[in-house]
Amino acid sequence: MDAFYASAEQASKPSLRGKAVIVGGLGPRGVVATASYEARRFGVHSAMPMGQARRLAPNAAYLVPRFGLYRDISEQVMALLKELSPLVEPLSLDEAFVDLEAGEVAWDTASALAVGEKLRADIRAVTGLTGSVGLAASKMLAKIASEEAKPDGLRLIVPGTERELLADKSVRILPGVGPATGDHLRRAGITTVGEIAEAGADELVRLLGKAHGGHLYTMALAVDDRPVVAERETKSVSVEDTFDVDIHDRVRVRFEVDRLAERCVARLRAGGHSGRTVVLKVRRYDFSTLTRSETLRGPTDDPAVVREAAARLLESVDTTGGVRLLGVGVSGLADYTQEDLFAQAQAAEAELAAAAAAADSAVGSASAVGSGDGAVEDEGSALGAEVAEVREAAPAERRWYAGHDVRHAQFGPGWVQGSGIGRVTVRFETPGSGPGRVRTFRVDDPLLSPGEPLPLVGATE
DNA sequence: TCTGGGGTCCTGGGCCAC
DNA sequence: TCTGGTGGCCCAGGACCC
């Protein structure tokens, strides 16, 4: 999909069509997730600090992402892809590899082009958005082709022309070559894909190590036999927060770690997982990042267990000077928990005990663990008590995020154009309407409530 | 107003068992 | 008994991707 988040916003907000739209974190430390093509003309691009984007494009519309809407659109597109082949490998919400051969829908250049054009038409018809298609003999080349096809295009790399096509391109075009590897290669006098091929496998391995160097060399020869993999197993689950202002207070740091641990476990459970290794991530005031991990005896999805492990890990980290980001993750995923094993063991014990007719078998309840209600149990530490106090004091206020959907009892559906100083400005328009009017309300206006994204195509028109 | 969030993979050192 | 090689696991950090 082309400039996916921004395009989705333009499609659902008629007043933004043809305008510079920037989607991303709007806090003081936000970065750009996606910039519309109009915004890119000002030099704004993904991963740019939002402050810099605002300097470059002060008049652009700045919106907070609406992942629910993007996910819905993504599902529509993925469904179209699955009609083409059983082998669809999603890379993100807006990108996927499709093995057309496995789907038996394309067998030569002409049929592949026809499938690509029909897919683009279908995507437009179903979602109202444009997508670009790259056709090639491997995943790497298909990806390069799709980048070249953007926006709203189709590009086919004819088999046999690959090496010639890659030779003059920057090494940065190869997947796996980011700023660091790019610099590394540049210092060795290698700037193009052709130069990687000329340097030879041994030199690449010497420069970048066995795995990375060897892989890059074969990529440079346009050799990529990685298969399209439909189902990928999740290997870790994590949540992290960057704070608007560095946190110095150790109690607050501990409180945030507790909260993150609980959010992480909620996600873990939602995915039907448990995990054995708990990871704490700390980014300090100077942007230095460190991780600490602890591997438990068995997998868990118990919030208290993860919280306590994260708290132990935090004890080994020096946070004086301030903390910019905290994260908690769980890896070593399994589909059972240590508690399950305890439960099984206890059930077996209970059976034995019953068989022995022991009247007082001492089997506890295994189901008491992991209620997930967020109760704080800190083994009586003073810090734990303080954390509980901070938790009690956490405020709950209604916030209006720029770009998010609202509904007004009198004026109907609209979206938040901005808010501040007790006021919220709403533009009343829908995907099927023309550009709408703007009205301002008090932030606590009882007639105003959060709304749901409206479908971009059909329903409302 | 410098630098998000959620992932994956690789490397290299330390430690331990064989 | 001592030493060395090897392989696996754990841990930390770095790079990369979208």
CSV table of C-alpha atoms (C1' of nucleotides) in Angstrom, one decimal:
chain,number,residue,atom,x,y,z
A,1,MET,CA,0.0,0.0,0.0
A,2,ASP,CA,1.2,3.5,-0.8
A,3,ALA,CA,1.9,5.8,2.2
A,4,PHE,CA,-0.6,3.5,3.9
A,5,TYR,CA,-1.6,5.3,7.1
A,6,ALA,CA,-1.6,8.7,5.5
A,7,SER,CA,-3.6,7.5,2.5
A,8,ALA,CA,-6.2,5.9,4.8
A,9,GLU,CA,-6.5,9.2,6.7
A,10,GLN,CA,-7.0,11.1,3.4
A,11,ALA,CA,-9.6,8.6,2.2
A,12,SER,CA,-11.6,8.9,5.4
A,13,LYS,CA,-11.2,12.7,5.8
A,14,PRO,CA,-12.3,14.5,2.6
A,15,SER,CA,-10.8,17.8,3.7
A,16,LEU,CA,-7.3,16.3,3.8
A,17,ARG,CA,-7.3,14.9,0.2
A,18,GLY,CA,-4.4,16.4,-1.8
A,19,LYS,CA,-3.0,17.9,1.4
A,20,ALA,CA,0.2,17.2,3.4
A,21,VAL,CA,-0.8,14.6,6.0
A,22,ILE,CA,1.6,13.3,8.7
A,23,VAL,CA,0.7,10.4,10.9
A,24,GLY,CA,2.7,9.6,14.0
A,25,GLY,CA,3.3,10.3,17.7
A,26,LEU,CA,2.3,13.8,18.5
A,27,GLY,CA,4.0,14.0,21.9
A,28,PRO,CA,7.3,15.9,22.4
A,29,ARG,CA,9.2,12.8,21.5
A,30,GLY,CA,7.1,11.5,18.6
A,31,VAL,CA,8.4,10.4,15.2
A,32,VAL,CA,6.7,10.3,11.8
A,33,ALA,CA,5.1,6.9,11.0
A,34,THR,CA,3.9,7.8,7.6
A,35,ALA,CA,3.9,11.0,5.5
A,36,SER,CA,1.6,11.5,2.6
A,37,TYR,CA,3.3,12.1,-0.8
A,38,GLU,CA,2.3,15.8,-0.5
A,39,ALA,CA,4.2,16.0,2.8
A,40,ARG,CA,7.2,14.1,1.4
A,41,ARG,CA,7.7,17.0,-1.0
A,42,PHE,CA,8.6,19.1,2.1
A,43,GLY,CA,11.3,16.5,2.9
A,44,VAL,CA,9.3,14.8,5.6
A,45,HIS,CA,9.8,11.0,5.8
A,46,SER,CA,9.2,8.0,8.1
A,47,ALA,CA,11.1,7.9,11.4
A,48,MET,CA,11.8,11.6,11.3
A,49,PRO,CA,11.4,13.3,14.7
A,50,MET,CA,8.0,15.1,14.7
A,51,GLY,CA,9.6,18.4,15.7
A,52,GLN,CA,11.7,18.4,12.6
A,53,ALA,CA,8.7,17.5,10.5
A,54,ARG,CA,6.8,20.4,12.0
A,55,ARG,CA,9.6,22.8,11.0
A,56,LEU,CA,9.6,21.4,7.5
A,57,ALA,CA,5.9,21.3,7.0
A,58,PRO,CA,4.2,23.6,9.5
A,59,ASN,CA,0.9,23.6,7.7
A,60,ALA,CA,0.5,19.9,7.3
A,61,ALA,CA,-2.2,18.0,9.2
A,62,TYR,CA,-0.7,16.0,12.1
A,63,LEU,CA,-2.7,13.0,13.1
A,64,VAL,CA,-2.4,10.2,15.7
A,65,PRO,CA,-2.5,6.7,14.1
A,66,ARG,CA,-5.8,4.8,14.1
A,67,PHE,CA,-4.6,1.2,14.1
A,68,GLY,CA,-8.0,-0.3,14.3
A,69,LEU,CA,-8.9,1.2,10.9
A,70,TYR,CA,-5.6,0.2,9.4
A,71,ARG,CA,-6.0,-3.3,10.6
A,72,ASP,CA,-9.5,-3.5,9.1
A,73,ILE,CA,-8.2,-2.3,5.7
A,74,SER,CA,-5.2,-4.7,6.0
A,75,GLU,CA,-7.6,-7.6,6.5
A,76,GLN,CA,-9.5,-6.7,3.4
A,77,VAL,CA,-6.3,-6.6,1.3
A,78,MET,CA,-4.9,-9.8,2.8
A,79,ALA,CA,-8.2,-11.5,1.9
A,80,LEU,CA,-7.7,-10.5,-1.7
A,81,LEU,CA,-4.1,-11.8,-1.6
A,82,LYS,CA,-5.3,-15.2,-0.2
A,83,GLU,CA,-7.6,-15.5,-3.2
A,84,LEU,CA,-4.5,-15.6,-5.3
A,85,SER,CA,-2.4,-18.1,-3.4
A,86,PRO,CA,-2.4,-20.2,-0.2
A,87,LEU,CA,1.1,-18.8,0.4
A,88,VAL,CA,0.8,-15.3,1.6
A,89,GLU,CA,3.4,-13.9,4.0
A,90,PRO,CA,2.4,-10.6,5.6
A,91,LEU,CA,5.4,-8.3,6.4
A,92,SER,CA,3.4,-5.7,8.1
A,93,LEU,CA,-0.1,-4.2,8.0
A,94,ASP,CA,0.4,-2.9,4.5
A,95,GLU,CA,2.9,-5.3,2.8
A,96,ALA,CA,3.0,-9.0,2.0
A,97,PHE,CA,4.7,-11.5,-0.2
A,98,VAL,CA,2.5,-13.8,-2.4
A,99,ASP,CA,3.8,-17.0,-4.1
A,100,LEU,CA,1.8,-16.8,-7.3
A,101,GLU,CA,3.2,-20.1,-8.6
A,102,ALA,CA,1.9,-21.9,-5.5
A,103,GLY,CA,-1.5,-20.4,-6.3
A,104,GLU,CA,-1.3,-21.5,-9.9
A,105,VAL,CA,-2.5,-18.1,-11.1
A,106,ALA,CA,0.6,-17.1,-13.0
A,107,TRP,CA,3.1,-19.1,-15.1
A,108,ASP,CA,4.7,-16.5,-17.3
A,109,THR,CA,5.3,-12.8,-17.6
A,110,ALA,CA,2.0,-12.0,-19.3
A,111,SER,CA,-0.1,-13.9,-16.7
A,112,ALA,CA,1.8,-12.4,-13.8
A,113,LEU,CA,1.2,-8.9,-15.2
A,114,ALA,CA,-2.5,-9.6,-15.6
A,115,VAL,CA,-2.7,-10.9,-12.0
A,116,GLY,CA,-0.9,-7.8,-10.8
A,117,GLU,CA,-3.1,-5.4,-12.6
A,118,LYS,CA,-6.3,-7.1,-11.5
A,119,LEU,CA,-5.1,-7.1,-7.9
A,120,ARG,CA,-4.4,-3.4,-8.0
A,121,ALA,CA,-7.9,-2.8,-9.4
A,122,ASP,CA,-9.4,-5.1,-6.7
A,123,ILE,CA,-7.6,-3.3,-3.9
A,124,ARG,CA,-8.8,0.0,-5.1
A,125,ALA,CA,-12.4,-1.2,-5.5
A,126,VAL,CA,-12.5,-2.9,-2.0
A,127,THR,CA,-10.5,-0.4,0.0
A,128,GLY,CA,-10.6,2.8,-2.0
A,129,LEU,CA,-6.8,3.0,-1.6
A,130,THR,CA,-4.0,2.5,-4.1
A,131,GLY,CA,-1.5,-0.3,-3.8
A,132,SER,CA,1.6,-1.1,-5.8
A,133,VAL,CA,2.7,-4.5,-7.0
A,134,GLY,CA,6.2,-5.8,-7.6
A,135,LEU,CA,6.6,-8.9,-9.6
A,136,ALA,CA,9.8,-10.9,-9.6
A,137,ALA,CA,11.4,-14.4,-9.2
A,138,SER,CA,12.3,-13.9,-5.5
A,139,LYS,CA,11.2,-12.1,-2.4
A,140,MET,CA,14.1,-9.7,-2.5
A,141,LEU,CA,13.5,-8.7,-6.1
A,142,ALA,CA,9.8,-8.5,-5.6
A,143,LYS,CA,10.4,-6.1,-2.8
A,144,ILE,CA,12.7,-3.9,-4.8
A,145,ALA,CA,10.2,-4.0,-7.7
A,146,SER,CA,7.4,-2.9,-5.4
A,147,GLU,CA,9.4,0.0,-4.1
A,148,GLU,CA,10.1,1.1,-7.6
A,149,ALA,CA,6.4,0.7,-8.5
A,150,LYS,CA,5.3,3.2,-5.9
A,151,PRO,CA,3.1,5.1,-5.9
A,152,ASP,CA,0.2,3.4,-7.6
A,153,GLY,CA,2.1,1.3,-10.0
A,154,LEU,CA,3.3,-2.1,-11.1
A,155,ARG,CA,6.8,-3.2,-11.9
A,156,LEU,CA,8.0,-6.5,-13.2
A,157,ILE,CA,11.6,-7.6,-13.1
A,158,VAL,CA,12.2,-9.8,-16.1
A,159,PRO,CA,14.0,-13.1,-15.2
A,160,GLY,CA,17.6,-13.0,-16.5
A,161,THR,CA,17.9,-9.2,-16.1
A,162,GLU,CA,18.3,-9.1,-12.3
A,163,ARG,CA,22.0,-8.8,-11.9
A,164,GLU,CA,22.3,-6.1,-14.5
A,165,LEU,CA,19.4,-4.2,-12.9
A,166,LEU,CA,21.0,-4.4,-9.4
A,167,ALA,CA,24.6,-3.6,-10.4
A,168,ASP,CA,24.4,0.2,-10.3
A,169,LYS,CA,22.1,0.5,-7.3
A,170,SER,CA,23.1,1.5,-3.9
A,171,VAL,CA,23.9,-1.2,-1.4
A,172,ARG,CA,21.1,0.3,0.7
A,173,ILE,CA,18.6,-1.3,-1.6
A,174,LEU,CA,19.4,-4.7,-0.3
A,175,PRO,CA,17.3,-6.0,2.6
A,176,GLY,CA,19.5,-6.0,5.7
A,177,VAL,CA,21.6,-3.1,4.7
A,178,GLY,CA,20.8,-0.2,7.0
A,179,PRO,CA,22.9,2.9,8.0
A,180,ALA,CA,25.5,0.9,10.0
A,181,THR,CA,26.2,-1.8,7.4
A,182,GLY,CA,26.0,0.9,4.6
A,183,ASP,CA,28.7,2.9,6.4
A,184,HIS,CA,30.8,-0.2,7.0
A,185,LEU,CA,30.7,-1.1,3.3
A,186,ARG,CA,31.4,2.5,2.2
A,187,ARG,CA,34.5,2.6,4.4
A,188,ALA,CA,35.6,-0.5,2.5
A,189,GLY,CA,35.0,1.3,-0.8
A,190,ILE,CA,31.8,-0.5,-1.6
A,191,THR,CA,28.8,1.6,-2.5
A,192,THR,CA,26.9,-0.3,-5.1
A,193,VAL,CA,25.4,-3.8,-5.3
A,194,GLY,CA,27.7,-4.6,-8.3
A,195,GLU,CA,30.8,-3.8,-6.1
A,196,ILE,CA,29.6,-6.3,-3.5
A,197,ALA,CA,29.4,-9.0,-6.2
A,198,GLU,CA,32.9,-8.0,-7.4
A,199,ALA,CA,34.3,-8.0,-3.9
A,200,GLY,CA,33.6,-11.7,-3.5
A,201,ALA,CA,32.2,-13.9,-0.7
A,202,ASP,CA,35.4,-14.1,1.3
A,203,GLU,CA,35.8,-10.3,1.5
A,204,LEU,CA,32.1,-9.8,2.5
A,205,VAL,CA,32.4,-12.4,5.2
A,206,ARG,CA,35.6,-10.8,6.4
A,207,LEU,CA,33.8,-7.4,6.6
A,208,LEU,CA,30.5,-8.3,8.0
A,209,GLY,CA,30.7,-11.8,9.5
A,210,LYS,CA,29.7,-15.2,8.3
A,211,ALA,CA,25.9,-14.9,8.3
A,212,HIS,CA,25.4,-11.3,7.3
A,213,GLY,CA,28.3,-11.2,4.8
A,214,GLY,CA,27.5,-14.5,3.1
A,215,HIS,CA,23.8,-13.6,2.8
A,216,LEU,CA,24.6,-10.2,1.4
A,217,TYR,CA,26.9,-11.6,-1.2
A,218,THR,CA,24.3,-14.0,-2.5
A,219,MET,CA,21.7,-11.2,-2.5
A,220,ALA,CA,24.1,-9.1,-4.6
A,221,LEU,CA,24.2,-12.0,-7.1
A,222,ALA,CA,20.4,-11.7,-7.2
A,223,VAL,CA,20.2,-15.1,-5.6
A,224,ASP,CA,17.5,-15.4,-3.0
A,225,ASP,CA,15.7,-18.7,-2.6
A,226,ARG,CA,13.9,-17.9,0.7
A,227,PRO,CA,10.5,-19.4,0.4
A,228,VAL,CA,7.2,-17.5,1.1
A,229,VAL,CA,6.2,-18.6,4.5
A,230,ALA,CA,2.5,-18.3,5.3
A,231,GLU,CA,2.4,-18.8,9.0
A,232,ARG,CA,5.2,-17.3,11.2
A,233,GLU,CA,5.3,-18.2,14.9
A,234,THR,CA,5.6,-15.2,17.3
A,235,LYS,CA,8.9,-15.4,19.1
A,236,SER,CA,8.5,-12.6,21.6
A,237,VAL,CA,6.0,-10.2,22.9
A,238,SER,CA,6.9,-6.8,24.3
A,239,VAL,CA,5.6,-3.4,25.2
A,240,GLU,CA,7.5,-0.2,25.7
A,241,ASP,CA,6.8,3.5,26.5
A,242,THR,CA,8.8,6.5,25.8
A,243,PHE,CA,8.0,9.3,28.3
A,244,ASP,CA,7.5,12.9,27.4
A,245,VAL,CA,9.9,13.8,30.1
A,246,ASP,CA,12.7,11.7,31.6
A,247,ILE,CA,11.7,10.0,34.8
A,248,HIS,CA,14.1,10.4,37.7
A,249,ASP,CA,12.0,9.2,40.6
A,250,ARG,CA,12.8,5.6,41.3
A,251,VAL,CA,9.3,4.9,42.7
A,252,ARG,CA,7.8,6.1,39.5
A,253,VAL,CA,10.2,4.0,37.4
A,254,ARG,CA,9.2,1.0,39.4
A,255,PHE,CA,5.5,1.9,38.9
A,256,GLU,CA,5.9,2.1,35.2
A,257,VAL,CA,7.7,-1.2,35.0
A,258,ASP,CA,4.8,-2.8,36.9
A,259,ARG,CA,2.3,-1.3,34.4
A,260,LEU,CA,4.3,-2.4,31.4
A,261,ALA,CA,4.7,-5.9,32.8
A,262,GLU,CA,0.9,-6.1,33.2
A,263,ARG,CA,0.3,-4.8,29.7
A,264,CYS,CA,2.8,-7.2,28.3
A,265,VAL,CA,1.2,-10.2,30.0
A,266,ALA,CA,-2.2,-9.1,28.8
A,267,ARG,CA,-0.9,-9.1,25.2
A,268,LEU,CA,0.9,-12.4,25.9
A,269,ARG,CA,-2.4,-14.0,27.1
A,270,ALA,CA,-4.4,-12.5,24.3
A,271,GLY,CA,-2.1,-14.3,21.8
A,272,GLY,CA,-2.6,-17.6,23.8
A,273,HIS,CA,1.1,-17.6,24.8
A,274,SER,CA,3.2,-17.9,27.8
A,275,GLY,CA,7.0,-17.3,28.0
A,276,ARG,CA,10.1,-18.2,30.0
A,277,THR,CA,12.4,-15.2,29.6
A,278,VAL,CA,11.5,-11.8,30.9
A,279,VAL,CA,13.3,-8.9,29.4
A,280,LEU,CA,13.6,-5.4,30.8
A,281,LYS,CA,14.6,-2.6,28.5
A,282,VAL,CA,15.8,0.8,29.8
A,283,ARG,CA,16.7,3.7,27.6
A,284,ARG,CA,18.5,6.4,29.7
A,285,TYR,CA,18.5,10.1,29.4
A,286,ASP,CA,21.5,10.0,27.0
A,287,PHE,CA,19.7,7.5,24.7
A,288,SER,CA,22.0,4.7,25.8
A,289,THR,CA,19.9,1.6,25.9
A,290,LEU,CA,20.4,-1.5,28.0
A,291,THR,CA,18.5,-4.7,28.4
A,292,ARG,CA,18.4,-7.2,31.3
A,293,SER,CA,16.8,-10.5,31.1
A,294,GLU,CA,16.0,-13.4,33.4
A,295,THR,CA,15.0,-16.9,32.3
A,296,LEU,CA,12.5,-18.5,34.6
A,297,ARG,CA,12.3,-22.2,35.4
A,298,GLY,CA,9.3,-22.6,33.2
A,299,PRO,CA,7.0,-20.5,31.0
A,300,THR,CA,4.5,-18.3,32.7
A,301,ASP,CA,1.6,-16.0,31.8
A,302,ASP,CA,1.2,-14.8,35.4
A,303,PRO,CA,1.3,-11.0,35.7
A,304,ALA,CA,2.7,-11.2,39.2
A,305,VAL,CA,5.5,-13.5,38.1
A,306,VAL,CA,6.5,-11.2,35.2
A,307,ARG,CA,6.1,-8.1,37.4
A,308,GLU,CA,8.4,-9.5,40.0
A,309,ALA,CA,11.0,-10.7,37.5
A,310,ALA,CA,11.0,-7.2,35.9
A,311,ALA,CA,11.3,-5.6,39.3
A,312,ARG,CA,14.3,-7.8,40.1
A,313,LEU,CA,15.9,-6.9,36.8
A,314,LEU,CA,15.3,-3.2,37.4
A,315,GLU,CA,17.3,-3.5,40.6
A,316,SER,CA,20.5,-4.2,38.6
A,317,VAL,CA,20.0,-1.0,36.5
A,318,ASP,CA,21.4,2.4,37.4
A,319,THR,CA,18.7,4.9,36.6
A,320,THR,CA,20.2,8.0,38.1
A,321,GLY,CA,20.3,10.7,35.5
A,322,GLY,CA,16.8,9.8,34.3
A,323,VAL,CA,15.0,7.3,32.2
A,324,ARG,CA,13.6,8.1,28.8
A,325,LEU,CA,12.0,4.7,27.9
A,326,LEU,CA,11.0,1.6,29.7
A,327,GLY,CA,10.0,-1.7,28.1
A,328,VAL,CA,9.0,-5.2,29.3
A,329,GLY,CA,9.1,-8.2,27.1
A,330,VAL,CA,8.7,-11.9,27.3
A,331,SER,CA,10.4,-14.4,24.9
A,332,GLY,CA,11.0,-18.1,24.9
A,333,LEU,CA,7.3,-18.5,24.1
A,334,ALA,CA,5.4,-21.7,24.7
A,335,ASP,CA,1.8,-22.6,24.5
A,336,TYR,CA,1.6,-23.9,28.1
A,337,THR,CA,2.7,-22.5,31.4
A,338,GLN,CA,4.7,-23.7,34.4
A,339,GLU,CA,1.5,-23.4,36.3
A,340,ASP,CA,-0.1,-25.9,33.9
A,341,LEU,CA,2.7,-28.3,34.8
A,342,PHE,CA,2.2,-27.7,38.5
A,343,ALA,CA,-1.5,-28.2,38.0
A,344,GLN,CA,-0.9,-31.4,36.2
A,345,ALA,CA,1.6,-32.6,38.8
A,346,GLN,CA,-0.8,-31.7,41.5
A,347,ALA,CA,-3.7,-33.4,39.8
A,348,ALA,CA,-1.5,-36.5,39.5
A,349,GLU,CA,-0.6,-36.2,43.1
A,350,ALA,CA,-4.2,-35.8,44.1
A,351,GLU,CA,-5.1,-39.0,42.2
A,352,LEU,CA,-2.4,-40.9,44.0
A,353,ALA,CA,-3.5,-39.4,47.3
A,354,ALA,CA,-7.1,-40.3,46.6
A,355,ALA,CA,-6.0,-43.8,45.6
A,356,ALA,CA,-4.2,-44.1,48.9
A,357,ALA,CA,-7.3,-42.9,50.6
A,358,ALA,CA,-5.3,-40.2,52.4
A,359,ALA,CA,-7.9,-38.0,54.0
A,360,ASP,CA,-5.6,-34.9,54.3
A,361,SER,CA,-3.8,-34.7,51.0
A,362,ALA,CA,-2.3,-31.3,50.9
A,363,VAL,CA,-3.0,-30.2,47.4
A,364,GLY,CA,-3.4,-26.4,47.0
A,365,SER,CA,-5.3,-24.7,44.3
A,366,ALA,CA,-3.3,-24.0,41.2
A,367,SER,CA,-6.1,-21.9,39.7
A,368,ALA,CA,-5.5,-19.1,42.1
A,369,VAL,CA,-2.5,-17.8,40.2
A,370,GLY,CA,-2.7,-15.1,37.5
A,371,SER,CA,-6.0,-13.5,38.1
A,372,GLY,CA,-4.6,-10.6,36.1
A,373,ASP,CA,-6.5,-8.0,38.1
A,374,GLY,CA,-3.4,-5.9,38.6
A,375,ALA,CA,-3.2,-6.3,42.4
A,376,VAL,CA,0.1,-5.2,43.8
A,377,GLU,CA,1.9,-7.8,45.8
A,378,ASP,CA,5.4,-6.6,46.6
A,379,GLU,CA,6.3,-8.9,49.4
A,380,GLY,CA,6.0,-6.1,51.8
A,381,SER,CA,8.8,-3.9,50.4
A,382,ALA,CA,8.6,-0.2,51.2
A,383,LEU,CA,9.0,0.6,47.5
A,384,GLY,CA,6.1,-1.7,46.7
A,385,ALA,CA,3.9,0.3,49.1
A,386,GLU,CA,4.9,3.6,47.5
A,387,VAL,CA,4.3,2.2,44.1
A,388,ALA,CA,0.8,1.3,45.2
A,389,GLU,CA,0.2,4.8,46.3
A,390,VAL,CA,1.4,6.2,43.0
A,391,ARG,CA,-0.9,3.7,41.3
A,392,GLU,CA,-3.9,5.0,43.3
A,393,ALA,CA,-3.1,8.6,42.4
A,394,ALA,CA,-2.9,8.0,38.6
A,395,PRO,CA,-5.4,10.3,37.0
A,396,ALA,CA,-8.1,9.2,34.5
A,397,GLU,CA,-9.1,12.0,32.2
A,398,ARG,CA,-10.8,12.1,28.8
A,399,ARG,CA,-8.4,12.9,26.0
A,400,TRP,CA,-9.1,13.8,22.4
A,401,TYR,CA,-6.4,12.7,20.0
A,402,ALA,CA,-5.9,14.5,16.7
A,403,GLY,CA,-7.4,12.5,13.9
A,404,HIS,CA,-9.5,10.2,16.0
A,405,ASP,CA,-13.2,9.6,15.4
A,406,VAL,CA,-15.9,11.3,17.5
A,407,ARG,CA,-19.7,11.5,17.3
A,408,HIS,CA,-21.7,14.5,18.4
A,409,ALA,CA,-25.3,13.9,19.4
A,410,GLN,CA,-26.4,16.9,17.3
A,411,PHE,CA,-23.9,17.1,14.4
A,412,GLY,CA,-23.1,13.4,13.9
A,413,PRO,CA,-19.8,11.8,13.0
A,414,GLY,CA,-16.5,13.7,12.7
A,415,TRP,CA,-12.9,13.7,13.7
A,416,VAL,CA,-10.8,15.7,16.1
A,417,GLN,CA,-8.9,18.4,14.3
A,418,GLY,CA,-7.2,19.6,17.5
A,419,SER,CA,-7.6,20.2,21.2
A,420,GLY,CA,-6.2,22.3,24.0
A,421,ILE,CA,-7.0,24.8,26.7
A,422,GLY,CA,-10.2,23.0,27.5
A,423,ARG,CA,-11.5,23.0,24.0
A,424,VAL,CA,-11.7,20.4,21.2
A,425,THR,CA,-12.2,21.2,17.6
A,426,VAL,CA,-14.1,18.8,15.4
A,427,ARG,CA,-14.5,18.6,11.7
A,428,PHE,CA,-17.8,17.0,10.7
A,429,GLU,CA,-17.3,14.9,7.6
A,430,THR,CA,-17.3,11.3,6.5
A,431,PRO,CA,-15.5,9.3,3.8
A,432,GLY,CA,-18.5,9.7,1.5
A,433,SER,CA,-19.2,13.4,2.2
A,434,GLY,CA,-17.5,16.5,0.8
A,435,PRO,CA,-15.2,18.5,3.0
A,436,GLY,CA,-17.0,19.3,6.2
A,437,ARG,CA,-17.5,22.1,8.7
A,438,VAL,CA,-15.4,22.7,11.8
A,439,ARG,CA,-16.9,23.3,15.2
A,440,THR,CA,-15.4,23.8,18.6
A,441,PHE,CA,-16.6,22.4,21.9
A,442,ARG,CA,-15.6,22.2,25.5
A,443,VAL,CA,-13.5,19.0,26.1
A,444,ASP,CA,-16.2,17.8,28.6
A,445,ASP,CA,-19.1,18.5,26.3
A,446,PRO,CA,-21.6,15.7,27.2
A,447,LEU,CA,-22.9,15.6,23.6
A,448,LEU,CA,-19.5,14.6,22.3
A,449,SER,CA,-18.3,11.0,22.5
A,450,PRO,CA,-15.5,8.9,21.0
A,451,GLY,CA,-16.6,7.3,17.7
A,452,GLU,CA,-15.8,4.4,15.5
A,453,PRO,CA,-14.0,4.6,12.1
A,454,LEU,CA,-16.4,4.6,9.2
A,455,PRO,CA,-15.8,2.3,6.2
A,456,LEU,CA,-13.9,4.0,3.4
A,457,VAL,CA,-16.0,2.3,0.7
A,458,GLY,CA,-19.7,1.5,0.5
A,459,ALA,CA,-21.9,1.6,3.6
A,460,THR,CA,-22.0,5.4,4.2
A,461,GLU,CA,-22.3,6.5,0.6
B,1,DT,C1',11.5,20.6,21.2
B,2,DC,C1',16.3,14.6,18.2
B,3,DT,C1',15.7,10.1,17.6
B,4,DG,C1',8.4,5.5,18.5
B,5,DG,C1',6.9,0.8,19.0
B,6,DG,C1',7.0,-4.0,18.1
B,7,DG,C1',9.3,-7.2,16.2
B,8,DT,C1',13.5,-10.5,14.2
B,9,DC,C1',18.1,-12.1,13.7
B,10,DC,C1',23.1,-12.2,14.6
B,11,DT,C1',27.4,-12.0,17.3
B,12,DG,C1',30.2,-12.7,21.0
B,13,DG,C1',31.4,-13.7,25.8
B,14,DG,C1',30.7,-16.5,29.9
B,15,DC,C1',29.6,-20.7,31.8
B,16,DC,C1',28.8,-25.6,32.1
B,17,DA,C1',28.7,-30.4,30.7
B,18,DC,C1',30.7,-34.0,28.3
C,1,DT,C1',43.9,-35.8,37.3
C,2,DC,C1',44.5,-32.2,34.2
C,3,DT,C1',43.6,-30.0,29.8
C,4,DG,C1',41.4,-28.9,25.5
C,5,DG,C1',37.7,-29.0,22.2
C,6,DT,C1',32.9,-28.7,21.4
C,7,DG,C1',28.3,-27.6,21.7
C,8,DG,C1',24.3,-25.7,24.1
C,9,DC,C1',22.2,-22.2,26.9
C,10,DC,C1',22.1,-17.7,28.8
C,11,DC,C1',22.7,-12.9,28.5
C,12,DA,C1',23.7,-8.3,26.4
C,13,DG,C1',24.1,-5.5,22.7
C,14,DG,C1',23.6,-4.1,17.9
C,15,DA,C1',21.5,-3.8,13.4
C,16,DC,C1',17.6,-3.9,10.8
C,17,DC,C1',12.6,-3.7,9.2
C,18,DC,C1',8.0,-1.7,8.8
